CSV table of C-alpha atoms and ligand atoms in Angstrom, one decimal:
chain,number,residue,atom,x,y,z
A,1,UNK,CA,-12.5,30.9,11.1
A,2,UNK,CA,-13.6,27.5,10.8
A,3,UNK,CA,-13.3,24.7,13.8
A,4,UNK,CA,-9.9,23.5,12.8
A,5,UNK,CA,-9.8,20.0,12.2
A,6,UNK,CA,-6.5,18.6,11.7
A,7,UNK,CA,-7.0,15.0,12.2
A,8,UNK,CA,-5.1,12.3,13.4
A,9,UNK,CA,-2.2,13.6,15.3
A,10,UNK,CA,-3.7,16.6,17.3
A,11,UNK,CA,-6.7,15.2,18.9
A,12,UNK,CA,-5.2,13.1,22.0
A,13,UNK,CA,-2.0,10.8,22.2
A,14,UNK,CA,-0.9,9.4,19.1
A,15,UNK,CA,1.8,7.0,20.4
A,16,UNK,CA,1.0,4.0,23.3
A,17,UNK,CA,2.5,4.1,26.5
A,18,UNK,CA,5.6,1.6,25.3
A,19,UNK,CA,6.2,3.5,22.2
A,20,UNK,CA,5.9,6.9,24.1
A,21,UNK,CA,8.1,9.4,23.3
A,22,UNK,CA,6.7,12.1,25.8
A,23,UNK,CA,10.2,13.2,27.5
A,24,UNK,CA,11.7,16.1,25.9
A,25,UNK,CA,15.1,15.0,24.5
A,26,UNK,CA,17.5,17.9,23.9
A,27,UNK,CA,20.1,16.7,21.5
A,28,UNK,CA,22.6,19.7,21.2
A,29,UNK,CA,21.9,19.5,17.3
A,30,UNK,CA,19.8,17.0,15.7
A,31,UNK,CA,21.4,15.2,12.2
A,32,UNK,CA,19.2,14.7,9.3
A,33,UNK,CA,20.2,13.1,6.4
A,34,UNK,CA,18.1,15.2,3.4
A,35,UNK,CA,17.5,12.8,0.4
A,36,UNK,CA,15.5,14.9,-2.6
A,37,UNK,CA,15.7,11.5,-4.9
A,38,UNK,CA,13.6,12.2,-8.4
A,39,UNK,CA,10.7,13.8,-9.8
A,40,UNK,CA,9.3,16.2,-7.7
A,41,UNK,CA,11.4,15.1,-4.6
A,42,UNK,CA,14.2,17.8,-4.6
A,43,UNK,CA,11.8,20.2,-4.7
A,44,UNK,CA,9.2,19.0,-2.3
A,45,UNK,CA,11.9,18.3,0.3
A,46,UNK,CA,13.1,21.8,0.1
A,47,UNK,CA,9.9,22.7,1.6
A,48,UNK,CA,10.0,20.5,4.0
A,49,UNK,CA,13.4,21.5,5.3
A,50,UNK,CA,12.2,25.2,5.1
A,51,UNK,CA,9.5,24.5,7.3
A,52,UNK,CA,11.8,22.1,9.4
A,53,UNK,CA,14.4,25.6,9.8
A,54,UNK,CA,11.4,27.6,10.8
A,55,UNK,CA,9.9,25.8,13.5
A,56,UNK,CA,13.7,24.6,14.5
A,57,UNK,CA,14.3,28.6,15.1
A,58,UNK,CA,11.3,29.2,17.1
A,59,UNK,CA,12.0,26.4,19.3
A,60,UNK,CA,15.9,26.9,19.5
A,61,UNK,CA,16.4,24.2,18.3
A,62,UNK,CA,19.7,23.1,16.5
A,63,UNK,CA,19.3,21.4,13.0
A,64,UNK,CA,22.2,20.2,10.8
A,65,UNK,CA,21.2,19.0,7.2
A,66,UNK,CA,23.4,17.3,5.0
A,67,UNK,CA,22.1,16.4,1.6
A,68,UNK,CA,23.1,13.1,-0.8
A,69,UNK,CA,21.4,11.5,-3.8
A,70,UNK,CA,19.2,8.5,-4.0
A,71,UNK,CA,17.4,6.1,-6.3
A,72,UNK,CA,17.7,7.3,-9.7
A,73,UNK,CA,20.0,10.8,-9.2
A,74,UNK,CA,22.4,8.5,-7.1
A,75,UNK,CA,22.2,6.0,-10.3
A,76,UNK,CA,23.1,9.0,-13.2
A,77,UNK,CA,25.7,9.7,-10.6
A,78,UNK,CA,27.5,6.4,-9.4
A,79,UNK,CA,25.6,3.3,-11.2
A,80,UNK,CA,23.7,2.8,-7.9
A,81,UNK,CA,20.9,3.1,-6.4
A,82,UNK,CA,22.2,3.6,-3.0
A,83,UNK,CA,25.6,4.3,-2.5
A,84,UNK,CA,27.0,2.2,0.7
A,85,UNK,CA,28.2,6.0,1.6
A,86,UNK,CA,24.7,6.6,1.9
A,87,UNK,CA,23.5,4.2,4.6
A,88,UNK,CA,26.7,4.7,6.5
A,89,UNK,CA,25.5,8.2,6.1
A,90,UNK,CA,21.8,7.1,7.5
A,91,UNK,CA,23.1,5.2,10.2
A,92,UNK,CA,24.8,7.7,11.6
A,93,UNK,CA,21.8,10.6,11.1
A,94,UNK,CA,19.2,10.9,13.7
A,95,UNK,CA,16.6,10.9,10.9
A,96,UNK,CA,16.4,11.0,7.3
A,97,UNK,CA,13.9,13.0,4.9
A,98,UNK,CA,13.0,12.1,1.6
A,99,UNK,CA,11.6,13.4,-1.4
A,100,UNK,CA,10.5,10.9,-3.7
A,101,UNK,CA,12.1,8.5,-6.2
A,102,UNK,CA,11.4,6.2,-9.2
A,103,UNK,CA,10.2,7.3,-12.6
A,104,UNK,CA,10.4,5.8,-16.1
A,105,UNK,CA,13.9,6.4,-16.8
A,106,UNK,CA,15.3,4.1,-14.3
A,107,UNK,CA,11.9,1.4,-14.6
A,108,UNK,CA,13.5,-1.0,-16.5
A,109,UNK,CA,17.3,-1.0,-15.1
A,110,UNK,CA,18.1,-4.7,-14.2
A,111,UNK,CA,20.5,-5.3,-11.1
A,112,UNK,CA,21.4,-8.4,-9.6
A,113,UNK,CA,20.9,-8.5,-6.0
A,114,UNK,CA,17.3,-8.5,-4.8
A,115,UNK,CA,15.1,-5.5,-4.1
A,116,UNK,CA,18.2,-3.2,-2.2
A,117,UNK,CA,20.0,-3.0,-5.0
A,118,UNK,CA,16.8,-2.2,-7.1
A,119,UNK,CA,15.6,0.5,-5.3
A,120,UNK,CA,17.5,2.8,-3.1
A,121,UNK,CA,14.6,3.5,-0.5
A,122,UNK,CA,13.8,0.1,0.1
A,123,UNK,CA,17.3,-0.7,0.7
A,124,UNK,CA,17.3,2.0,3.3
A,125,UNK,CA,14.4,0.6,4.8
A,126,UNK,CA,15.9,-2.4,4.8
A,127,UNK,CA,19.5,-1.4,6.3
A,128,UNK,CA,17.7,1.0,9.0
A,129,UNK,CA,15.4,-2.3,9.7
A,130,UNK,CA,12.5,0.6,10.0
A,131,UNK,CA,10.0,-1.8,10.2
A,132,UNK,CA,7.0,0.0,11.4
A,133,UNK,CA,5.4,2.2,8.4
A,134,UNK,CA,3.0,5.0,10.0
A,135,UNK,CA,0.6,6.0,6.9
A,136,UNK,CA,-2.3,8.1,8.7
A,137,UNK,CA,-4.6,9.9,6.5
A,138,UNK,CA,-7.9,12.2,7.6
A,139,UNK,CA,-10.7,13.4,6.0
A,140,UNK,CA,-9.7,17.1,5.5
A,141,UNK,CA,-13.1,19.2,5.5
A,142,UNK,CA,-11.2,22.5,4.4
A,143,UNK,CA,-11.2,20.9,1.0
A,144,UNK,CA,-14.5,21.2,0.9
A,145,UNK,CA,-16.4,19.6,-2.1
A,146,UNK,CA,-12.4,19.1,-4.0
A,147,UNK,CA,-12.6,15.9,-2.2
A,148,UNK,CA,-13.3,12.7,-4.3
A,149,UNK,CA,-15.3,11.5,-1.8
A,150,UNK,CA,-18.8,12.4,-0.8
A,151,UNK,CA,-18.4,14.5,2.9
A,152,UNK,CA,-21.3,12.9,4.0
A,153,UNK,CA,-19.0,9.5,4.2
A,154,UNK,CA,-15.9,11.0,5.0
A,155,UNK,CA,-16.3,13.4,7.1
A,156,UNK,CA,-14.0,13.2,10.2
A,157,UNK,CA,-12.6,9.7,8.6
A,158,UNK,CA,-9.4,9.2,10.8
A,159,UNK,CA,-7.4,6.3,10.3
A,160,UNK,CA,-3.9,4.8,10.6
A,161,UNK,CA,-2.6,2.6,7.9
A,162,UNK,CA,0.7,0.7,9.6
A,163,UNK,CA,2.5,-1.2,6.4
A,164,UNK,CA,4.9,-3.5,7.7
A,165,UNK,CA,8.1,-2.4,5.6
A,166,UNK,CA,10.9,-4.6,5.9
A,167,UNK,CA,9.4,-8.4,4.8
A,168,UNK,CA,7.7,-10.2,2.9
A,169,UNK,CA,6.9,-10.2,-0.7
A,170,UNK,CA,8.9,-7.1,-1.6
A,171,UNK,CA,11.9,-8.8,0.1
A,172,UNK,CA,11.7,-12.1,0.8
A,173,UNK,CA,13.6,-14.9,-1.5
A,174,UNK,CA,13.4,-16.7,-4.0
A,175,UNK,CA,12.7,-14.2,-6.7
A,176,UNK,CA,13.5,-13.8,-10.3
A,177,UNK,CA,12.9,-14.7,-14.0
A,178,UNK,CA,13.6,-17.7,-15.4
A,179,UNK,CA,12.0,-19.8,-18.2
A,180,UNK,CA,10.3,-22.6,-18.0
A,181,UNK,CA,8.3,-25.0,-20.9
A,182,UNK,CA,9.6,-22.4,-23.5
A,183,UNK,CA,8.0,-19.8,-21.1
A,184,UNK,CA,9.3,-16.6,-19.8
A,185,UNK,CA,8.2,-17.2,-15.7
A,186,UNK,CA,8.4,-14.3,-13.5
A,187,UNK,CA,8.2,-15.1,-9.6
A,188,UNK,CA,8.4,-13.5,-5.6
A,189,UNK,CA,8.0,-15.8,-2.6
A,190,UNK,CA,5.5,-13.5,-0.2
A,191,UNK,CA,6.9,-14.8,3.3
A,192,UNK,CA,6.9,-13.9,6.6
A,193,UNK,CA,7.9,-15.4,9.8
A,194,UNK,CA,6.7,-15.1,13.3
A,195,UNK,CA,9.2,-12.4,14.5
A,196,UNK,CA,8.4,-10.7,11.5
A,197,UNK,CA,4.8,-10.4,12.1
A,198,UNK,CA,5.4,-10.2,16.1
A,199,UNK,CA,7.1,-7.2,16.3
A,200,UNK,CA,4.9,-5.6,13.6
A,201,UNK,CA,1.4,-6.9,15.4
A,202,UNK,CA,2.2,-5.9,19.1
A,203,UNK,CA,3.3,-2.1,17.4
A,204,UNK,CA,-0.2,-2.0,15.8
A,205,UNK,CA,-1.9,-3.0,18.5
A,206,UNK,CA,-0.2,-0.4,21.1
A,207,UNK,CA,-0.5,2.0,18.1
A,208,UNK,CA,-4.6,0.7,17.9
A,209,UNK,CA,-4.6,1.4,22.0
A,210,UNK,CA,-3.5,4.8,22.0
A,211,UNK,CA,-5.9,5.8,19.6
A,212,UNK,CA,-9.4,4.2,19.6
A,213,UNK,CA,-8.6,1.1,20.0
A,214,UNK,CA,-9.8,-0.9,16.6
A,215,UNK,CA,-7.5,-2.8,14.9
A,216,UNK,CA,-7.9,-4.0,11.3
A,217,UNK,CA,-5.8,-6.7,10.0
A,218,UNK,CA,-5.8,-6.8,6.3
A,219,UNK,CA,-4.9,-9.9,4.9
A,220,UNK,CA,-5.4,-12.8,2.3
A,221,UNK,CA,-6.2,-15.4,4.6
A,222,UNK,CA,-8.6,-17.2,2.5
A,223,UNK,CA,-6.1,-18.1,-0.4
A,224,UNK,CA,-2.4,-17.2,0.7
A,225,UNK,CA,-0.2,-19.2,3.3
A,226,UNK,CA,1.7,-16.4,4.5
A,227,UNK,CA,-1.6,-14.4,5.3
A,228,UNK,CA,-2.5,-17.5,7.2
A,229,UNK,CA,0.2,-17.6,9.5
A,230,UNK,CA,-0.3,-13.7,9.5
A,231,UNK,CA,-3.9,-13.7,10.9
A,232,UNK,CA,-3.0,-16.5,13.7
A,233,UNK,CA,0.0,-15.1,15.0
A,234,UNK,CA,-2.0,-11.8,15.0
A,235,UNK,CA,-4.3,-13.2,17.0
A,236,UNK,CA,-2.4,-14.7,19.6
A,237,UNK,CA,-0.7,-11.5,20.3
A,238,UNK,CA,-4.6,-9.7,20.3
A,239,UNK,CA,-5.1,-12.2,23.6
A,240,UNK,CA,-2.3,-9.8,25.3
A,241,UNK,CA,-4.5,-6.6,24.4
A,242,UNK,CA,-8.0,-7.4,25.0
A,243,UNK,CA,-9.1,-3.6,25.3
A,244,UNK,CA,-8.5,-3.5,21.8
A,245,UNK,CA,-11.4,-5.1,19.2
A,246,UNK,CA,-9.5,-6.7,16.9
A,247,UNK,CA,-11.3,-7.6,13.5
A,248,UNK,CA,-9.5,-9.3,10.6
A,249,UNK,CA,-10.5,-8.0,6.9
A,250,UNK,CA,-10.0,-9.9,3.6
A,251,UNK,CA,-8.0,-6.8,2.2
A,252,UNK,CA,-10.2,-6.2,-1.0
A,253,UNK,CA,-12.6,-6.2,1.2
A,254,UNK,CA,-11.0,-4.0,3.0
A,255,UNK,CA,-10.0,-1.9,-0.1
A,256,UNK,CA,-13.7,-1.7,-0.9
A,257,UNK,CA,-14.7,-0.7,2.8
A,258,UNK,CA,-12.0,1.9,3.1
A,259,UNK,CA,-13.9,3.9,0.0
A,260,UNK,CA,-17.6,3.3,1.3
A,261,UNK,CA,-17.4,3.3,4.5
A,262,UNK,CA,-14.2,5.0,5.8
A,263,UNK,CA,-14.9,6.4,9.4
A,264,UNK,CA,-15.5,2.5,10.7
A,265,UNK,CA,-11.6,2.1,11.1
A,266,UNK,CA,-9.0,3.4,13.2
A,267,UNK,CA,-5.7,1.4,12.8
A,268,UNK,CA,-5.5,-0.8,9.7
A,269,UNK,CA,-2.3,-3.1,9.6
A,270,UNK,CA,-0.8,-5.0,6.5
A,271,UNK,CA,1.9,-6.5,5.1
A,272,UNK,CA,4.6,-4.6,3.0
A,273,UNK,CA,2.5,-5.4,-0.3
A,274,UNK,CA,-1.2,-4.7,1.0
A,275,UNK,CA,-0.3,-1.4,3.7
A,276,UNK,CA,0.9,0.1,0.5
A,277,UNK,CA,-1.8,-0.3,-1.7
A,278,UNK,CA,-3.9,0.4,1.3
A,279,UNK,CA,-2.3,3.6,1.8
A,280,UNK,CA,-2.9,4.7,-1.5
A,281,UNK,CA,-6.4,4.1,-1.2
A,282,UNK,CA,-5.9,6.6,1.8
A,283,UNK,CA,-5.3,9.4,-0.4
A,284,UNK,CA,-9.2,9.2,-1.5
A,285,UNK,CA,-10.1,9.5,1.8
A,286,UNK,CA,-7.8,12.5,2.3
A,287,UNK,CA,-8.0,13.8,-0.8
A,288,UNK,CA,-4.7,13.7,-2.8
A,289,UNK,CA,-2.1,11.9,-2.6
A,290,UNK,CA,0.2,14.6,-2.1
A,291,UNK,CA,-1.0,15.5,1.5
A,292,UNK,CA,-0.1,12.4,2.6
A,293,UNK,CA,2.6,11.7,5.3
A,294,UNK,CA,4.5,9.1,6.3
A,295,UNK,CA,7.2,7.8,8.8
A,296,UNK,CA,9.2,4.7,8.8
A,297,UNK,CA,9.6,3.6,12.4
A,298,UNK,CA,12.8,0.9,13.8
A,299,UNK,CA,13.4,0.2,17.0
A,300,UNK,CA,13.8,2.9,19.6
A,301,UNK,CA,16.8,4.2,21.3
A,302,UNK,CA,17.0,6.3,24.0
A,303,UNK,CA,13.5,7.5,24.0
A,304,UNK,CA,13.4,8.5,20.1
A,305,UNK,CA,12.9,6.7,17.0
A,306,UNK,CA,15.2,6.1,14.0
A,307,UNK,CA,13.3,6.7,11.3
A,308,UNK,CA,12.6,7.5,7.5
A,309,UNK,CA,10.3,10.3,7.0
A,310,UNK,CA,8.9,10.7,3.5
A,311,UNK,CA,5.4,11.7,1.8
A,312,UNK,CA,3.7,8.6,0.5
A,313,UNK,CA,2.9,10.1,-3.2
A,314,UNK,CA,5.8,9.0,-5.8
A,315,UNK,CA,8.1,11.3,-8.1
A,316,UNK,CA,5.2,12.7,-10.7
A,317,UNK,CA,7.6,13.2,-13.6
A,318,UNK,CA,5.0,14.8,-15.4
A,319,UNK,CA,4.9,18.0,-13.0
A,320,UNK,CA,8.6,18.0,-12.1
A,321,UNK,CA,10.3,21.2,-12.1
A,322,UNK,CA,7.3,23.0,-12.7
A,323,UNK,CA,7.2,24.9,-8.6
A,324,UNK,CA,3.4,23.0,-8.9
A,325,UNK,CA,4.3,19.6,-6.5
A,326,UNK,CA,1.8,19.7,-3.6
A,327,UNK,CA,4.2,20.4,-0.2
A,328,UNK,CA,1.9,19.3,2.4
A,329,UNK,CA,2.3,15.4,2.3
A,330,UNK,CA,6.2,16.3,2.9
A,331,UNK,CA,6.0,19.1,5.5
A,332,UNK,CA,3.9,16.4,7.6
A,333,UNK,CA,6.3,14.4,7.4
A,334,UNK,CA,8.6,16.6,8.7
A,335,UNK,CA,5.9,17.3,11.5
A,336,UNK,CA,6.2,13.5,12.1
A,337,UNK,CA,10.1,13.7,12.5
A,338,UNK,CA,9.7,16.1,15.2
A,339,UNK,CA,7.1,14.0,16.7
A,340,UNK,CA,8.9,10.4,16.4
A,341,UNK,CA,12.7,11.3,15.4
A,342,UNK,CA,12.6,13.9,18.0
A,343,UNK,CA,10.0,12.9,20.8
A,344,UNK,CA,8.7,17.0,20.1
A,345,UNK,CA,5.4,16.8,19.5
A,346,UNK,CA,4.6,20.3,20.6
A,347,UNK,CA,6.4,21.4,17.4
A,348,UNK,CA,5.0,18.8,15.5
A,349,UNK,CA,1.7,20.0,16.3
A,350,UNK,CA,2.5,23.5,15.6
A,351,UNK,CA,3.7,22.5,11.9
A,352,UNK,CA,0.1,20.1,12.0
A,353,UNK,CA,-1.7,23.3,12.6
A,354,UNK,CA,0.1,26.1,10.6
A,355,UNK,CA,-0.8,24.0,7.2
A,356,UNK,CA,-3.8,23.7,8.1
A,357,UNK,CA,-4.4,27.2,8.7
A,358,UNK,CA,-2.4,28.4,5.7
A,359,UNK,CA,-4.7,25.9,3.6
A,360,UNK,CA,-7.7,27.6,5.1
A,361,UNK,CA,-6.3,31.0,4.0
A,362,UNK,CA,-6.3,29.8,0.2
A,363,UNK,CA,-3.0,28.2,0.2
A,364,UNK,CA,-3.7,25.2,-2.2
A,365,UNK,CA,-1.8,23.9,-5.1
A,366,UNK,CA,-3.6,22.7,-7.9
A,367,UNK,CA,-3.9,18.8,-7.2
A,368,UNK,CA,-6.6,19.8,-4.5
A,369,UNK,CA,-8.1,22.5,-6.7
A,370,UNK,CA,-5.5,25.5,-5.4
A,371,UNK,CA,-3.6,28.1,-7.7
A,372,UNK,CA,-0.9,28.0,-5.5
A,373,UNK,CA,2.7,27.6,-6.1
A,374,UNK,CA,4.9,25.0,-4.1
A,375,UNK,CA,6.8,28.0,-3.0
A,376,UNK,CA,3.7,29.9,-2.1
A,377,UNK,CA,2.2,27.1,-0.5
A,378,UNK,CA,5.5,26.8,1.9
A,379,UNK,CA,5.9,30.3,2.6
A,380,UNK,CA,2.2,30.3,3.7
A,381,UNK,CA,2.7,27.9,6.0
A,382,UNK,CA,6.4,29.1,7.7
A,383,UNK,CA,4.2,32.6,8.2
A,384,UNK,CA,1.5,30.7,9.8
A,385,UNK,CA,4.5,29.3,12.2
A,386,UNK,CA,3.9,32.3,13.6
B,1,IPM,C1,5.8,3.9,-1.3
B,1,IPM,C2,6.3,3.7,-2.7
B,1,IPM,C3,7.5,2.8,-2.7
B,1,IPM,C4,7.1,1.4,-2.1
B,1,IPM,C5,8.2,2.7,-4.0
B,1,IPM,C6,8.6,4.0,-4.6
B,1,IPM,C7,9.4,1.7,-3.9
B,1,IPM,O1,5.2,3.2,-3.4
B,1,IPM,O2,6.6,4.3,-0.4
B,1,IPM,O3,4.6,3.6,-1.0
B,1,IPM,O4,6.6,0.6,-2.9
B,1,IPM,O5,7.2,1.2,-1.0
B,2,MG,MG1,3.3,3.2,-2.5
C-alpha cells in the first residue's frame, strides 16, 4: 500500500501548548447534540454518527446522541430557524454535529432580527460564542490526477484556514435595506473590535506555533478600516510570539496564492467574511469540497472545547436524498470532535486514518471521481476501524 498521507492532523501536534487538550478526560458519557439541518445534511450526519458509534465501541467509550432540527427543517417545523429549545439544548451538549443547512426554499425568507434569526447555524455560533473556526484542508495524493489541481503544486499542501466566526460583517450592526434617493440601498457594517480580533489572533498564532509556525493574516488592509485595525492589533500580539513568521496577505492576493502556490502556507487567519471564502478556496487544494472538515472552537473548560463540528461544503439540494453526498468532510469532523470536544486524539487519528485507508481501497463517491455510495463509503470506513 501506498505511504499514507493523511495530512494535517496526524503528522505531529495539532494543538499549542495553551490550547492543549493532551489529558485524557473520561466523561462517563459524552452528550452530542446531532443537527442533520437540509439538503444532504441528514444524511451525511448519519455517517458521521455511525462512524462516531464505531470508534466510541472500540474505545468504550459512552456516546448519547439526541437529534433536533435546524435552519430550514426547524423553519417547515416551527417558523424558526433555531428554536430557543435548541441552543438551550447546545448549551447543555458537550458538542454538537451538524449536517448542513440553507437551500433555495428558505433563501429568500425575511426575519427581523439580525443574522441569528436568519440562519440557525450562525445563531449557534453566535450563542455558543465558538469563536475560533478550524478549516484545515491537505492535498490528498490518493486522489490521484481527480484533483483540480496539478500534483506537481499541491502535493503535500497542508494548511489551516482559522475564520474568525462570531464578528464582524456577518454580525456586526447596522444592517438592512432601506431606500434612499428613490433607491433601493442594501447595507452591513464589517466591524471588529480589539477583543474581537485579540482572542482570535493569539489562537492563530499558538495554532501557527504548534504547527510550522507561519502565520498568514488575510485581510483588506489597503481599502477597509476594519482590516486596518485588524492587521495592527495582529501585529502587536505577533511581538508576543516571535518564533512565529508572521506575514500579512491582501486576501485576493491571498486567494490567488492559495491556487498557485499552496504549500507556502501553514496557518492562514481571517475574518468571518474572508476565512470563509478562503476555506472554500481550500477545497481546490483538497479536492472537493465535500472532504472538508471543520470545528468551531469557544473557550475551553476543563481541558476540552465546546464546540460545533460540521463539514464545510453546504446542503447540495441537487443531490439530496439520492445516498450519493460525499461522507468524508463529515466523518472528519467527527474525528475533530474526538480530538477537540473530547481531548481523544488517539481515536481521532484512528477515524483520520481508516478513511483514508478505505479511500485507498476504492471507496470514493462520485464528487472525487468514485462509484461509491454514501452508505458504502461509511461502511468502508467503520471496517477499516478495524
Ligand atoms: C460555512 C457556510 C455558512 C457560513 C452558511 C451556510 C451560513 O458557508 O459554514 O462556511 O457562511 O458560515
Ligand atoms: Mg462557507
Amino acid at each position: 500500500m501506498a505511504a499514507t498521507h493523511v495530512g494535517c492532523g496526524i503528522e505531529g501536534p495539532t494543538l499549542p501548548r495553551r490550547l492543549q487538550t493532551s489529558e485524557r478526560h473520561t466523561v462517563a458519557e459524552f452528550r452530542i447534540l446531532a443537527l442533520g439541518g437540509d439538503g444532504i445534511g441528514p444524511e451525511v450526519l448519519a455517517s458521521g454518527l455511525k462512524v462516531a458509534r464505531a470508534a466510541a465501541r472500540l474505545h468504550a467509550i459512552r456516546l448519547s446522541v439526541s437529534h433536533d432540527l435546524l435552519h430550514g427543517a426547524a423553519w417547515d417545523r416551527w417558523e424558526t430557524f433555531c428554536q430557543d429549545e435548541t441552543v438551550a439544548a447546545a448549551h447543555a451538549a458537550d458538542a454538537v454535529l451538524v449536517g448542513a443547512v440553507g437551500g433555495p426554499a428558505w433563501d429568500d425568507i425575511r426575519v427581523a432580527g439580525g443574522p441569528e434569526r436568519q440562519d440557525g447555524l450562525m445563531r449557534l455560533r453566535r450563542e455558543l460564542d465558538t469563536f475560533i473556526g478550524l478549516r484545515p484542508a491537505w492535498h490528498w495524493p490518493q486522489l490521484g490526477d481527480h484533483a483540480p489541481i496539478k500534483r506537481e503544486l499541491a502535493n503535500a499542501a497542508d494548511l489551516l484556514i482559522l475564520r474568525e466566526m462570531c464578528g464582524g460583517i456577518m454580525f456586526a450592526q447596522p444592517r438592512g435595506q432601506t431606500r434612499k434617493d428613490g433607491m433601493r440601498v442594501g447595507f452591513d457594517t464589517a466591524a471588529y473590535n480589539e477583543r474581537e480580533v485579540r482572542r482570535f489572533a493569539c489562537a492563530g498564532f499558538e495554532l501557527a506555533r504548534a504547527r510550522r509556525s507561519l502565520l498568514v493574516s488575510a485581510d483588506k488592509a489597503n481599502v477597509l478600516e476594519s482590516s486596518k485595525l485588524w492587521r495592527e492589533i495582529v501585529s502587536e500580539i505577533g511581538l508576543e510570539y516571535p518564533d512565529v513568521e508572521l506575514r500579512h496577505m491582501y486576501a485576493d492576493n491571498c486567494a490567488y496564492q492559495m491556487v498557485m502556490n499552496p504549500r507556502q502556507f501553514d496557518v492562514i487567519i481571517g475574518c468571518n467574511l474572508i476565512g470563509d471564502i478562503l476555506s472554500d478556496v481550500a477545497g481546490s487544494i483538497s479536492g472537493a469540497l465535500g472532504l472538508l472538515p471543520s470545528a468551531c472552537l469557544g473557550a475551553r473548560r476543563c481541558g476540552r472545547f465546546k464546540g460545533i463540528f460540521e463539514p464545510v461544503h453546504g446542503s447540495a439540494p441537487d443531490i439530496a436524498g439520492m445516498g450519493a453526498a460525499n461522507p468524508v468532510g463529515m466523518v472528519l469532523s467527527v474525528a475533530m470532535m474526538f480530538e477537540y470536544g473530547m481531548c481523544r486524539r488517539d481515536v481521532a487519528q484512528r477515524i483520520r486514518l481508516a478513511t483514508v485507508r478505505a479511500m485507498e481501497n476504492g471507496a470514493r463517491t462520485p464528487d472525487i471521481g468514485g462509484e461509491s455510495a454514501t452508505k458504502d463509503v461509511t461502511e468502508a470506513i467503520v471496517s477499516e476501524l478495524g
